[in-house]
């Protein structure tokens, strides 16, 4: 089959790879009809999350069931399905606690309780390095899906791929970001980052009862899309002091909830890059620190942007003094996906209005350059095998 294969930092090629096969009774083989490039894929592409071996990349994908293992009784050949990016068995302690992203059985080589930098990681993820199970990902013509009887969700034939593709990751991630904010109704939510996850968090904030949603991003074309598709207020940190602006918009207090939808790959100066090298850090925590400043006392900071290493000078004093609650981690895809699919079916949310480019899988290398460099006002790329 043809697949997008990560070789080394900055090097993803579409090439022939071995066809997947059924390896366990709970497996299914999926013929991919749509897949997408996620900001988290760039963490591998840019070397922020290490991967030494070649790997088929990608964790946002959907398609048609081609074959199922003997233990899969709720799926059959020809079923149209969407695939959560977290791989979960459904039976272990954490799956039973609705913490499927911490599944004890899906990351056989590198799972553990410690959550270290290069060891004892969480549950398995599609196409996201050997540290998270070494599973081949979905930027390919075919994918083996473990625990298919638990993870896969049927998709109504009335919906096109683009309407449901983002149920795999970014919509549940944006939803979790707001769910962790514990909205009661009428709150001000400030969302740092108007990339795909930030856009989904904005949609989720309105649905969950926010009274005011503020989008922060240094790229005007992303702010324009955020305002156009999600009807949010916007701030550009290159134009204003966003912390002071948020305070002035909230009676001097700050936002009730701040969401970090950027993570460690925020824009950095040369001095900030040098500091990271000296401190053995990956990326920067500058957006997280802005969230701690912009949130009100007693507020909640929700972190869905990815951080992959320890950080120096973490502002624990500010967090303590302000009484800030921090929630973070991989999103609750399995827990929320059925409800979120219902929202799409009922027309209560539109997901495909964030797509800027639809390209064939054969152009994946160019698509990564577009997405990474934000060329041609690129917001979200969908690939078609």
mmCIF file of C-alpha atoms in Angstrom:
data_model
loop_
_atom_site.group_PDB
_atom_site.id
_atom_site.type_symbol
_atom_site.label_atom_id
_atom_site.label_comp_id
_atom_site.label_asym_id
_atom_site.label_seq_id
_atom_site.Cartn_x
_atom_site.Cartn_y
_atom_site.Cartn_z
ATOM 1 C CA UNK A 1 0.000 0.000 0.000
ATOM 2 C CA UNK A 2 0.948 3.684 -0.227
ATOM 3 C CA UNK A 3 1.513 5.585 3.007
ATOM 4 C CA UNK A 4 3.109 8.745 4.405
ATOM 5 C CA UNK A 5 6.229 7.525 6.217
ATOM 6 C CA UNK A 6 8.262 9.530 8.723
ATOM 7 C CA UNK A 7 11.985 8.947 8.147
ATOM 8 C CA UNK A 8 13.682 11.701 10.117
ATOM 9 C CA UNK A 9 13.067 15.267 11.239
ATOM 10 C CA UNK A 10 11.548 17.215 8.356
ATOM 11 C CA UNK A 11 11.400 14.134 6.110
ATOM 12 C CA UNK A 12 8.022 12.523 5.398
ATOM 13 C CA UNK A 13 7.681 10.603 2.139
ATOM 14 C CA UNK A 14 4.798 8.817 0.449
ATOM 15 C CA UNK A 15 6.036 5.357 -0.471
ATOM 16 C CA UNK A 16 5.118 1.694 -0.699
ATOM 17 C CA UNK A 17 4.869 -0.093 2.647
ATOM 18 C CA UNK A 18 3.731 -3.525 3.781
ATOM 19 C CA UNK A 19 -0.021 -4.093 3.800
ATOM 20 C CA UNK A 20 -1.452 -4.429 7.325
ATOM 21 C CA UNK A 21 -3.036 -7.723 8.364
ATOM 22 C CA UNK A 22 -5.220 -9.081 11.144
ATOM 23 C CA UNK A 23 -2.960 -9.892 14.112
ATOM 24 C CA UNK A 24 -5.501 -10.375 16.905
ATOM 25 C CA UNK A 25 -9.109 -11.546 17.127
ATOM 26 C CA UNK A 26 -10.225 -8.011 18.077
ATOM 27 C CA UNK A 27 -8.544 -6.333 15.085
ATOM 28 C CA UNK A 28 -10.150 -4.758 12.050
ATOM 29 C CA UNK A 29 -8.600 -3.654 8.774
ATOM 30 C CA UNK A 30 -9.800 -0.263 7.531
ATOM 31 C CA UNK A 31 -9.560 1.127 4.002
ATOM 32 C CA UNK A 32 -8.927 4.798 4.643
ATOM 33 C CA UNK A 33 -11.189 7.234 2.804
ATOM 34 C CA UNK A 34 -10.061 10.444 4.553
ATOM 35 C CA UNK A 35 -7.238 11.393 6.881
ATOM 36 C CA UNK A 36 -5.846 14.668 8.170
ATOM 37 C CA UNK A 37 -2.641 16.292 9.350
ATOM 38 C CA UNK A 38 -2.744 17.311 13.002
ATOM 39 C CA UNK A 39 -0.604 19.795 14.872
ATOM 40 C CA UNK A 40 0.597 16.859 16.946
ATOM 41 C CA UNK A 41 2.006 15.268 13.786
ATOM 42 C CA UNK A 42 4.262 18.306 13.542
ATOM 43 C CA UNK A 43 5.718 17.438 16.949
ATOM 44 C CA UNK A 44 7.224 14.344 15.316
ATOM 45 C CA UNK A 45 8.016 16.113 12.043
ATOM 46 C CA UNK A 46 9.888 18.856 13.939
ATOM 47 C CA UNK A 47 11.630 16.523 16.397
ATOM 48 C CA UNK A 48 9.847 17.647 19.564
ATOM 49 C CA UNK A 49 8.651 14.068 20.138
ATOM 50 C CA UNK A 50 11.493 11.652 19.279
ATOM 51 C CA UNK A 51 11.114 8.818 16.772
ATOM 52 C CA UNK A 52 14.185 6.911 15.587
ATOM 53 C CA UNK A 53 12.578 4.328 13.286
ATOM 54 C CA UNK A 54 10.547 4.812 10.128
ATOM 55 C CA UNK A 55 6.830 4.934 10.928
ATOM 56 C CA UNK A 56 3.572 5.471 9.052
ATOM 57 C CA UNK A 57 2.320 8.672 10.597
ATOM 58 C CA UNK A 58 -1.137 10.113 11.284
ATOM 59 C CA UNK A 59 -3.870 9.607 13.862
ATOM 60 C CA UNK A 60 -6.925 11.342 12.354
ATOM 61 C CA UNK A 61 -8.575 8.960 9.910
ATOM 62 C CA UNK A 62 -11.767 7.170 8.947
ATOM 63 C CA UNK A 63 -12.839 4.698 6.306
ATOM 64 C CA UNK A 64 -14.483 1.404 5.355
ATOM 65 C CA UNK A 65 -14.135 -1.925 7.173
ATOM 66 C CA UNK A 66 -12.390 -4.452 4.908
ATOM 67 C CA UNK A 67 -11.892 -7.353 7.330
ATOM 68 C CA UNK A 68 -12.480 -8.135 11.004
ATOM 69 C CA UNK A 69 -11.010 -10.585 13.471
ATOM 70 C CA UNK A 70 -13.005 -13.482 14.838
ATOM 71 C CA UNK A 71 -13.712 -11.635 18.090
ATOM 72 C CA UNK A 72 -15.326 -8.622 16.421
ATOM 73 C CA UNK A 73 -19.084 -9.164 16.190
ATOM 74 C CA UNK A 74 -20.375 -5.583 15.985
ATOM 75 C CA UNK A 75 -18.667 -4.719 12.688
ATOM 76 C CA UNK A 76 -18.674 -6.220 9.220
ATOM 77 C CA UNK A 77 -17.032 -5.688 5.859
ATOM 78 C CA UNK A 78 -18.385 -2.543 4.215
ATOM 79 C CA UNK A 79 -19.242 -0.654 7.419
ATOM 80 C CA UNK A 80 -18.269 3.016 7.366
ATOM 81 C CA UNK A 81 -16.460 4.004 10.540
ATOM 82 C CA UNK A 82 -14.552 6.758 12.309
ATOM 83 C CA UNK A 83 -11.533 5.877 14.473
ATOM 84 C CA UNK A 84 -10.632 7.481 17.851
ATOM 85 C CA UNK A 85 -6.934 8.382 17.911
ATOM 86 C CA UNK A 86 -6.421 6.835 21.348
ATOM 87 C CA UNK A 87 -6.201 3.037 21.389
ATOM 88 C CA UNK A 88 -8.055 1.413 24.278
ATOM 89 C CA UNK A 89 -8.948 -2.133 25.284
ATOM 90 C CA UNK A 90 -12.188 -1.229 27.088
ATOM 91 C CA UNK A 91 -11.628 -3.613 29.992
ATOM 92 C CA UNK A 92 -8.674 -2.459 32.100
ATOM 93 C CA UNK A 93 -8.870 -0.320 35.250
ATOM 94 C CA UNK A 94 -8.436 2.965 33.403
ATOM 95 C CA UNK A 95 -10.843 2.155 30.580
ATOM 96 C CA UNK A 96 -13.443 1.322 33.206
ATOM 97 C CA UNK A 97 -12.833 4.770 34.749
ATOM 98 C CA UNK A 98 -13.434 6.465 31.358
ATOM 99 C CA UNK A 99 -9.716 7.217 31.167
ATOM 100 C CA UNK A 100 -9.171 5.303 27.952
ATOM 101 C CA UNK A 101 -6.140 7.403 27.008
ATOM 102 C CA UNK A 102 -4.387 5.759 29.988
ATOM 103 C CA UNK A 103 -5.239 2.201 28.852
ATOM 104 C CA UNK A 104 -2.995 -0.367 30.509
ATOM 105 C CA UNK A 105 -3.023 -2.806 27.576
ATOM 106 C CA UNK A 106 -2.520 -0.779 24.382
ATOM 107 C CA UNK A 107 1.122 0.311 24.821
ATOM 108 C CA UNK A 108 2.875 -2.969 25.412
ATOM 109 C CA UNK A 109 6.515 -1.823 25.416
ATOM 110 C CA UNK A 110 6.488 1.621 27.001
ATOM 111 C CA UNK A 111 3.481 1.826 29.323
ATOM 112 C CA UNK A 112 3.940 2.658 32.990
ATOM 113 C CA UNK A 113 2.789 4.726 35.962
ATOM 114 C CA UNK A 114 5.656 7.226 35.985
ATOM 115 C CA UNK A 115 5.038 9.286 32.828
ATOM 116 C CA UNK A 116 8.746 9.896 32.276
ATOM 117 C CA UNK A 117 10.347 11.760 29.403
ATOM 118 C CA UNK A 118 11.296 8.621 27.455
ATOM 119 C CA UNK A 119 9.722 5.833 29.505
ATOM 120 C CA UNK A 120 6.537 4.694 31.220
ATOM 121 C CA UNK A 121 4.128 6.525 28.915
ATOM 122 C CA UNK A 122 0.343 6.373 28.607
ATOM 123 C CA UNK A 123 -1.887 4.302 26.348
ATOM 124 C CA UNK A 124 -1.263 3.644 22.674
ATOM 125 C CA UNK A 125 -1.848 6.182 19.911
ATOM 126 C CA UNK A 126 -2.012 5.694 16.163
ATOM 127 C CA UNK A 127 1.055 6.869 14.263
ATOM 128 C CA UNK A 128 2.630 8.628 17.232
ATOM 129 C CA UNK A 129 6.075 7.099 17.779
ATOM 130 C CA UNK A 130 7.345 3.964 19.448
ATOM 131 C CA UNK A 131 6.863 5.612 22.849
ATOM 132 C CA UNK A 132 3.094 5.336 22.361
ATOM 133 C CA UNK A 133 2.939 1.812 21.032
ATOM 134 C CA UNK A 134 4.658 2.004 17.654
ATOM 135 C CA UNK A 135 1.350 1.621 15.776
ATOM 136 C CA UNK A 136 1.265 2.553 12.125
ATOM 137 C CA UNK A 137 -0.987 5.531 11.533
ATOM 138 C CA UNK A 138 -3.787 6.578 9.252
ATOM 139 C CA UNK A 139 -2.057 8.618 6.548
ATOM 140 C CA UNK A 140 -2.171 5.494 4.446
ATOM 141 C CA UNK A 141 -4.432 3.449 2.219
ATOM 142 C CA UNK A 142 -5.096 0.821 4.913
ATOM 143 C CA UNK A 143 -4.740 0.606 8.714
ATOM 144 C CA UNK A 144 -4.915 -2.174 11.287
ATOM 145 C CA UNK A 145 -7.116 -1.052 14.187
ATOM 146 C CA UNK A 146 -6.651 -2.971 17.476
ATOM 147 C CA UNK A 147 -9.605 -3.378 19.866
ATOM 148 C CA UNK A 148 -11.873 -2.463 16.959
ATOM 149 C CA UNK A 149 -14.964 -3.811 18.696
ATOM 150 C CA UNK A 150 -14.517 -1.155 21.390
ATOM 151 C CA UNK A 151 -13.123 1.862 19.543
ATOM 152 C CA UNK A 152 -14.702 2.105 16.100
ATOM 153 C CA UNK A 153 -17.915 4.078 15.608
ATOM 154 C CA UNK A 154 -20.390 3.669 12.760
ATOM 155 C CA UNK A 155 -20.938 6.745 10.610
ATOM 156 C CA UNK A 156 -24.339 7.575 9.059
ATOM 157 C CA UNK A 157 -24.274 7.339 5.274
ATOM 158 C CA UNK A 158 -26.023 10.713 5.082
ATOM 159 C CA UNK A 159 -22.873 12.506 6.312
ATOM 160 C CA UNK A 160 -19.830 13.117 4.155
ATOM 161 C CA UNK A 161 -16.367 12.318 5.492
ATOM 162 C CA UNK A 162 -15.428 15.923 6.160
ATOM 163 C CA UNK A 163 -18.418 16.366 8.476
ATOM 164 C CA UNK A 164 -17.266 13.627 10.863
ATOM 165 C CA UNK A 165 -13.524 13.170 10.295
ATOM 166 C CA UNK A 166 -12.584 15.455 13.172
ATOM 167 C CA UNK A 167 -14.427 13.261 15.675
ATOM 168 C CA UNK A 168 -11.184 11.262 15.615
ATOM 169 C CA UNK A 169 -9.275 13.852 17.626
ATOM 170 C CA UNK A 170 -9.580 17.617 17.371
ATOM 171 C CA UNK A 171 -13.288 18.026 18.124
ATOM 172 C CA UNK A 172 -13.150 15.746 21.197
ATOM 173 C CA UNK A 173 -9.931 17.522 22.203
ATOM 174 C CA UNK A 174 -11.520 20.951 21.900
ATOM 175 C CA UNK A 175 -14.574 19.622 23.744
ATOM 176 C CA UNK A 176 -12.444 18.234 26.589
ATOM 177 C CA UNK A 177 -10.656 21.579 26.904
ATOM 178 C CA UNK A 178 -13.972 23.260 27.682
ATOM 179 C CA UNK A 179 -15.446 20.365 29.650
ATOM 180 C CA UNK A 180 -12.501 20.624 32.030
ATOM 181 C CA UNK A 181 -13.391 24.316 32.477
ATOM 182 C CA UNK A 182 -16.592 23.274 34.311
ATOM 183 C CA UNK A 183 -18.790 25.971 32.776
ATOM 184 C CA UNK A 184 -22.033 26.730 34.588
ATOM 185 C CA UNK A 185 -23.222 29.249 31.980
ATOM 186 C CA UNK A 186 -22.202 32.771 31.008
ATOM 187 C CA UNK A 187 -18.464 32.489 31.656
ATOM 188 C CA UNK A 188 -15.733 34.253 29.691
ATOM 189 C CA UNK A 189 -13.452 31.751 27.986
ATOM 190 C CA UNK A 190 -10.128 32.868 26.491
ATOM 191 C CA UNK A 191 -8.657 30.386 24.009
ATOM 192 C CA UNK A 192 -4.992 30.786 23.118
ATOM 193 C CA UNK A 193 -4.393 29.456 19.609
ATOM 194 C CA UNK A 194 -6.776 29.488 16.650
ATOM 195 C CA UNK A 195 -5.390 26.478 14.878
ATOM 196 C CA UNK A 196 -7.625 23.421 14.408
ATOM 197 C CA UNK A 197 -7.891 22.532 18.117
ATOM 198 C CA UNK A 198 -8.433 26.145 19.133
ATOM 199 C CA UNK A 199 -11.211 26.474 16.566
ATOM 200 C CA UNK A 200 -12.859 23.332 17.923
ATOM 201 C CA UNK A 201 -12.536 24.616 21.485
ATOM 202 C CA UNK A 202 -14.299 27.817 20.412
ATOM 203 C CA UNK A 203 -17.212 25.823 18.979
ATOM 204 C CA UNK A 204 -17.329 23.720 22.133
ATOM 205 C CA UNK A 205 -17.315 26.757 24.408
ATOM 206 C CA UNK A 206 -20.497 28.150 22.857
ATOM 207 C CA UNK A 207 -22.269 24.785 23.010
ATOM 208 C CA UNK A 208 -21.304 24.272 26.660
ATOM 209 C CA UNK A 209 -22.667 27.648 27.723
ATOM 210 C CA UNK A 210 -19.938 30.290 27.514
ATOM 211 C CA UNK A 211 -21.185 33.867 27.590
ATOM 212 C CA UNK A 212 -18.114 35.268 25.857
ATOM 213 C CA UNK A 213 -15.378 33.583 23.813
ATOM 214 C CA UNK A 214 -12.090 35.319 23.043
ATOM 215 C CA UNK A 215 -9.623 33.891 20.513
ATOM 216 C CA UNK A 216 -5.921 34.778 20.712
ATOM 217 C CA UNK A 217 -3.503 34.112 17.845
ATOM 218 C CA UNK A 218 -0.601 35.971 16.161
ATOM 219 C CA UNK A 219 -1.849 35.163 12.644
ATOM 220 C CA UNK A 220 -4.591 37.424 11.352
ATOM 221 C CA UNK A 221 -5.862 34.920 8.774
ATOM 222 C CA UNK A 222 -6.558 32.415 11.565
ATOM 223 C CA UNK A 223 -8.285 35.073 13.659
ATOM 224 C CA UNK A 224 -10.398 36.026 10.641
ATOM 225 C CA UNK A 225 -11.514 32.413 10.226
ATOM 226 C CA UNK A 226 -12.225 32.135 13.953
ATOM 227 C CA UNK A 227 -14.418 35.234 13.841
ATOM 228 C CA UNK A 228 -16.142 34.159 10.637
ATOM 229 C CA UNK A 229 -16.963 30.548 11.495
ATOM 230 C CA UNK A 230 -17.274 30.755 15.291
ATOM 231 C CA UNK A 231 -18.398 34.358 15.924
ATOM 232 C CA UNK A 232 -15.749 34.983 18.588
ATOM 233 C CA UNK A 233 -13.910 38.111 19.653
ATOM 234 C CA UNK A 234 -10.252 38.154 18.622
ATOM 235 C CA UNK A 235 -6.924 39.450 19.941
ATOM 236 C CA UNK A 236 -3.555 39.446 18.192
ATOM 237 C CA UNK A 237 -0.616 39.392 20.675
ATOM 238 C CA UNK A 238 1.508 41.255 18.141
ATOM 239 C CA UNK A 239 -0.908 44.174 18.316
ATOM 240 C CA UNK A 240 -1.966 44.321 21.980
ATOM 241 C CA UNK A 241 -0.935 43.131 25.427
ATOM 242 C CA UNK A 242 -3.411 40.253 25.490
ATOM 243 C CA UNK A 243 -3.314 39.820 29.267
ATOM 244 C CA UNK A 244 -4.186 43.457 29.865
ATOM 245 C CA UNK A 245 -6.781 43.326 27.088
ATOM 246 C CA UNK A 246 -8.491 40.289 28.624
ATOM 247 C CA UNK A 247 -8.491 41.935 32.040
ATOM 248 C CA UNK A 248 -9.988 45.114 30.619
ATOM 249 C CA UNK A 249 -12.730 43.024 28.982
ATOM 250 C CA UNK A 250 -13.581 41.308 32.279
ATOM 251 C CA UNK A 251 -13.741 44.100 34.856
ATOM 252 C CA UNK A 252 -10.066 43.712 35.717
ATOM 253 C CA UNK A 253 -10.442 40.117 36.937
ATOM 254 C CA UNK A 254 -9.362 37.990 33.979
ATOM 255 C CA UNK A 255 -11.101 35.179 32.104
ATOM 256 C CA UNK A 256 -12.978 32.497 34.022
ATOM 257 C CA UNK A 257 -11.321 29.821 31.893
ATOM 258 C CA UNK A 258 -8.175 29.992 29.783
ATOM 259 C CA UNK A 259 -7.387 27.278 27.248
ATOM 260 C CA UNK A 260 -3.861 26.579 26.008
ATOM 261 C CA UNK A 261 -4.458 25.116 22.552
ATOM 262 C CA UNK A 262 -0.894 25.850 21.394
ATOM 263 C CA UNK A 263 1.541 23.872 23.524
ATOM 264 C CA UNK A 264 5.303 23.721 23.340
ATOM 265 C CA UNK A 265 5.678 24.836 19.713
ATOM 266 C CA UNK A 266 4.650 28.456 20.240
ATOM 267 C CA UNK A 267 6.680 31.094 18.417
ATOM 268 C CA UNK A 268 10.000 31.749 20.144
ATOM 269 C CA UNK A 269 12.791 34.305 19.986
ATOM 270 C CA UNK A 270 16.443 33.288 19.532
ATOM 271 C CA UNK A 271 17.014 33.989 23.232
ATOM 272 C CA UNK A 272 14.120 31.704 24.195
ATOM 273 C CA UNK A 273 15.484 28.950 21.943
ATOM 274 C CA UNK A 274 18.930 29.288 23.524
ATOM 275 C CA UNK A 275 17.400 29.074 27.016
ATOM 276 C CA UNK A 276 15.595 25.877 26.034
ATOM 277 C CA UNK A 277 18.844 24.285 24.832
ATOM 278 C CA UNK A 278 20.663 25.226 28.052
ATOM 279 C CA UNK A 279 17.845 23.823 30.206
ATOM 280 C CA UNK A 280 17.417 20.657 28.092
ATOM 281 C CA UNK A 281 13.826 21.670 27.282
ATOM 282 C CA UNK A 282 11.724 21.046 24.202
ATOM 283 C CA UNK A 283 9.912 24.159 23.029
ATOM 284 C CA UNK A 284 8.489 26.796 25.347
ATOM 285 C CA UNK A 285 5.822 27.277 28.004
ATOM 286 C CA UNK A 286 5.178 30.926 27.134
ATOM 287 C CA UNK A 287 1.522 30.369 26.164
ATOM 288 C CA UNK A 288 0.872 28.402 29.336
ATOM 289 C CA UNK A 289 2.374 31.248 31.352
ATOM 290 C CA UNK A 290 0.128 33.735 29.535
ATOM 291 C CA UNK A 291 -2.854 31.600 30.521
ATOM 292 C CA UNK A 292 -1.817 31.724 34.187
ATOM 293 C CA UNK A 293 -1.646 35.516 33.988
ATOM 294 C CA UNK A 294 -4.859 35.994 32.004
ATOM 295 C CA UNK A 295 -7.103 33.706 34.059
ATOM 296 C CA UNK A 296 -8.932 35.169 37.045
ATOM 297 C CA UNK A 297 -8.175 34.192 40.623
ATOM 298 C CA UNK A 298 -9.773 30.840 41.338
ATOM 299 C CA UNK A 299 -10.124 30.203 37.607
ATOM 300 C CA UNK A 300 -9.313 27.148 35.525
ATOM 301 C CA UNK A 301 -6.528 26.712 32.976
ATOM 302 C CA UNK A 302 -7.199 23.872 30.553
ATOM 303 C CA UNK A 303 -4.184 22.592 28.637
ATOM 304 C CA UNK A 304 -4.680 20.587 25.450
ATOM 305 C CA UNK A 305 -1.591 21.899 23.674
ATOM 306 C CA UNK A 306 1.097 19.221 23.921
ATOM 307 C CA UNK A 307 4.103 19.513 26.240
ATOM 308 C CA UNK A 308 6.796 16.850 26.011
ATOM 309 C CA UNK A 309 9.549 17.697 28.498
ATOM 310 C CA UNK A 310 10.236 19.204 31.930
ATOM 311 C CA UNK A 311 10.506 22.981 32.087
ATOM 312 C CA UNK A 312 12.642 25.390 34.082
ATOM 313 C CA UNK A 313 11.171 28.238 36.189
ATOM 314 C CA UNK A 314 7.627 26.890 36.130
ATOM 315 C CA UNK A 315 5.525 29.679 37.740
ATOM 316 C CA UNK A 316 4.141 27.615 40.596
ATOM 317 C CA UNK A 317 4.108 30.698 42.825
ATOM 318 C CA UNK A 318 1.591 32.473 40.591
ATOM 319 C CA UNK A 319 -0.511 29.307 40.299
ATOM 320 C CA UNK A 320 -0.579 28.961 44.083
ATOM 321 C CA UNK A 321 -1.249 32.635 44.822
ATOM 322 C CA UNK A 322 -4.154 32.819 42.363
ATOM 323 C CA UNK A 323 -5.612 29.447 43.363
ATOM 324 C CA UNK A 324 -5.615 28.236 39.762
ATOM 325 C CA UNK A 325 -6.919 24.793 38.832
ATOM 326 C CA UNK A 326 -5.011 23.119 35.976
ATOM 327 C CA UNK A 327 -6.497 20.317 33.864
ATOM 328 C CA UNK A 328 -4.506 18.701 31.087
ATOM 329 C CA UNK A 329 -3.826 15.533 29.111
ATOM 330 C CA UNK A 330 -5.051 13.598 26.088
ATOM 331 C CA UNK A 331 -8.715 14.143 25.364
ATOM 332 C CA UNK A 332 -11.625 11.892 26.379
ATOM 333 C CA UNK A 333 -12.391 10.682 22.867
ATOM 334 C CA UNK A 334 -14.040 7.356 23.734
ATOM 335 C CA UNK A 335 -16.072 8.953 26.530
ATOM 336 C CA UNK A 336 -17.473 11.779 24.411
ATOM 337 C CA UNK A 337 -17.482 10.621 20.794
ATOM 338 C CA UNK A 338 -21.050 9.285 20.727
ATOM 339 C CA UNK A 339 -22.471 12.528 22.124
ATOM 340 C CA UNK A 340 -20.351 14.597 19.745
ATOM 341 C CA UNK A 341 -21.460 12.502 16.770
ATOM 342 C CA UNK A 342 -25.069 13.186 17.796
ATOM 343 C CA UNK A 343 -24.334 16.932 17.783
ATOM 344 C CA UNK A 344 -23.110 16.639 14.201
ATOM 345 C CA UNK A 345 -26.076 14.501 13.120
ATOM 346 C CA UNK A 346 -28.513 16.973 14.677
ATOM 347 C CA UNK A 347 -26.809 19.905 12.949
ATOM 348 C CA UNK A 348 -25.864 21.559 16.244
ATOM 349 C CA UNK A 349 -22.212 21.910 15.221
ATOM 350 C CA UNK A 350 -20.362 22.247 11.913
ATOM 351 C CA UNK A 351 -16.850 20.822 11.773
ATOM 352 C CA UNK A 352 -15.780 21.026 8.131
ATOM 353 C CA UNK A 353 -15.684 24.828 8.011
ATOM 354 C CA UNK A 354 -12.121 24.809 9.354
ATOM 355 C CA UNK A 355 -10.727 22.916 6.334
ATOM 356 C CA UNK A 356 -8.507 25.020 4.097
ATOM 357 C CA UNK A 357 -6.940 22.336 1.872
ATOM 358 C CA UNK A 358 -8.019 18.930 0.523
ATOM 359 C CA UNK A 359 -5.172 17.124 -1.229
ATOM 360 C CA UNK A 360 -4.391 13.589 -2.413
ATOM 361 C CA UNK A 361 -2.298 11.438 -0.091
ATOM 362 C CA UNK A 362 0.386 11.424 -2.772
ATOM 363 C CA UNK A 363 1.032 15.095 -1.941
ATOM 364 C CA UNK A 364 1.541 14.509 1.789
ATOM 365 C CA UNK A 365 5.122 15.805 1.791
ATOM 366 C CA UNK A 366 4.000 19.100 0.296
ATOM 367 C CA UNK A 367 0.981 19.166 2.608
ATOM 368 C CA UNK A 368 3.255 18.983 5.661
ATOM 369 C CA UNK A 369 5.241 21.949 4.370
ATOM 370 C CA UNK A 370 2.026 23.911 3.830
ATOM 371 C CA UNK A 371 0.742 23.132 7.300
ATOM 372 C CA UNK A 372 4.019 23.676 9.147
ATOM 373 C CA UNK A 373 4.879 26.935 7.397
ATOM 374 C CA UNK A 374 1.268 28.185 7.370
ATOM 375 C CA UNK A 375 1.473 28.843 3.647
ATOM 376 C CA UNK A 376 -1.546 29.785 1.567
ATOM 377 C CA UNK A 377 -3.498 30.599 4.761
ATOM 378 C CA UNK A 378 -3.371 26.920 5.689
ATOM 379 C CA UNK A 379 -5.560 25.995 8.646
ATOM 380 C CA UNK A 380 -6.355 22.288 8.241
ATOM 381 C CA UNK A 381 -5.305 19.776 5.589
ATOM 382 C CA UNK A 382 -7.359 16.713 4.677
ATOM 383 C CA UNK A 383 -5.683 13.991 2.629
ATOM 384 C CA UNK A 384 -7.468 11.539 0.327
ATOM 385 C CA UNK A 385 -5.776 8.161 -0.298
#
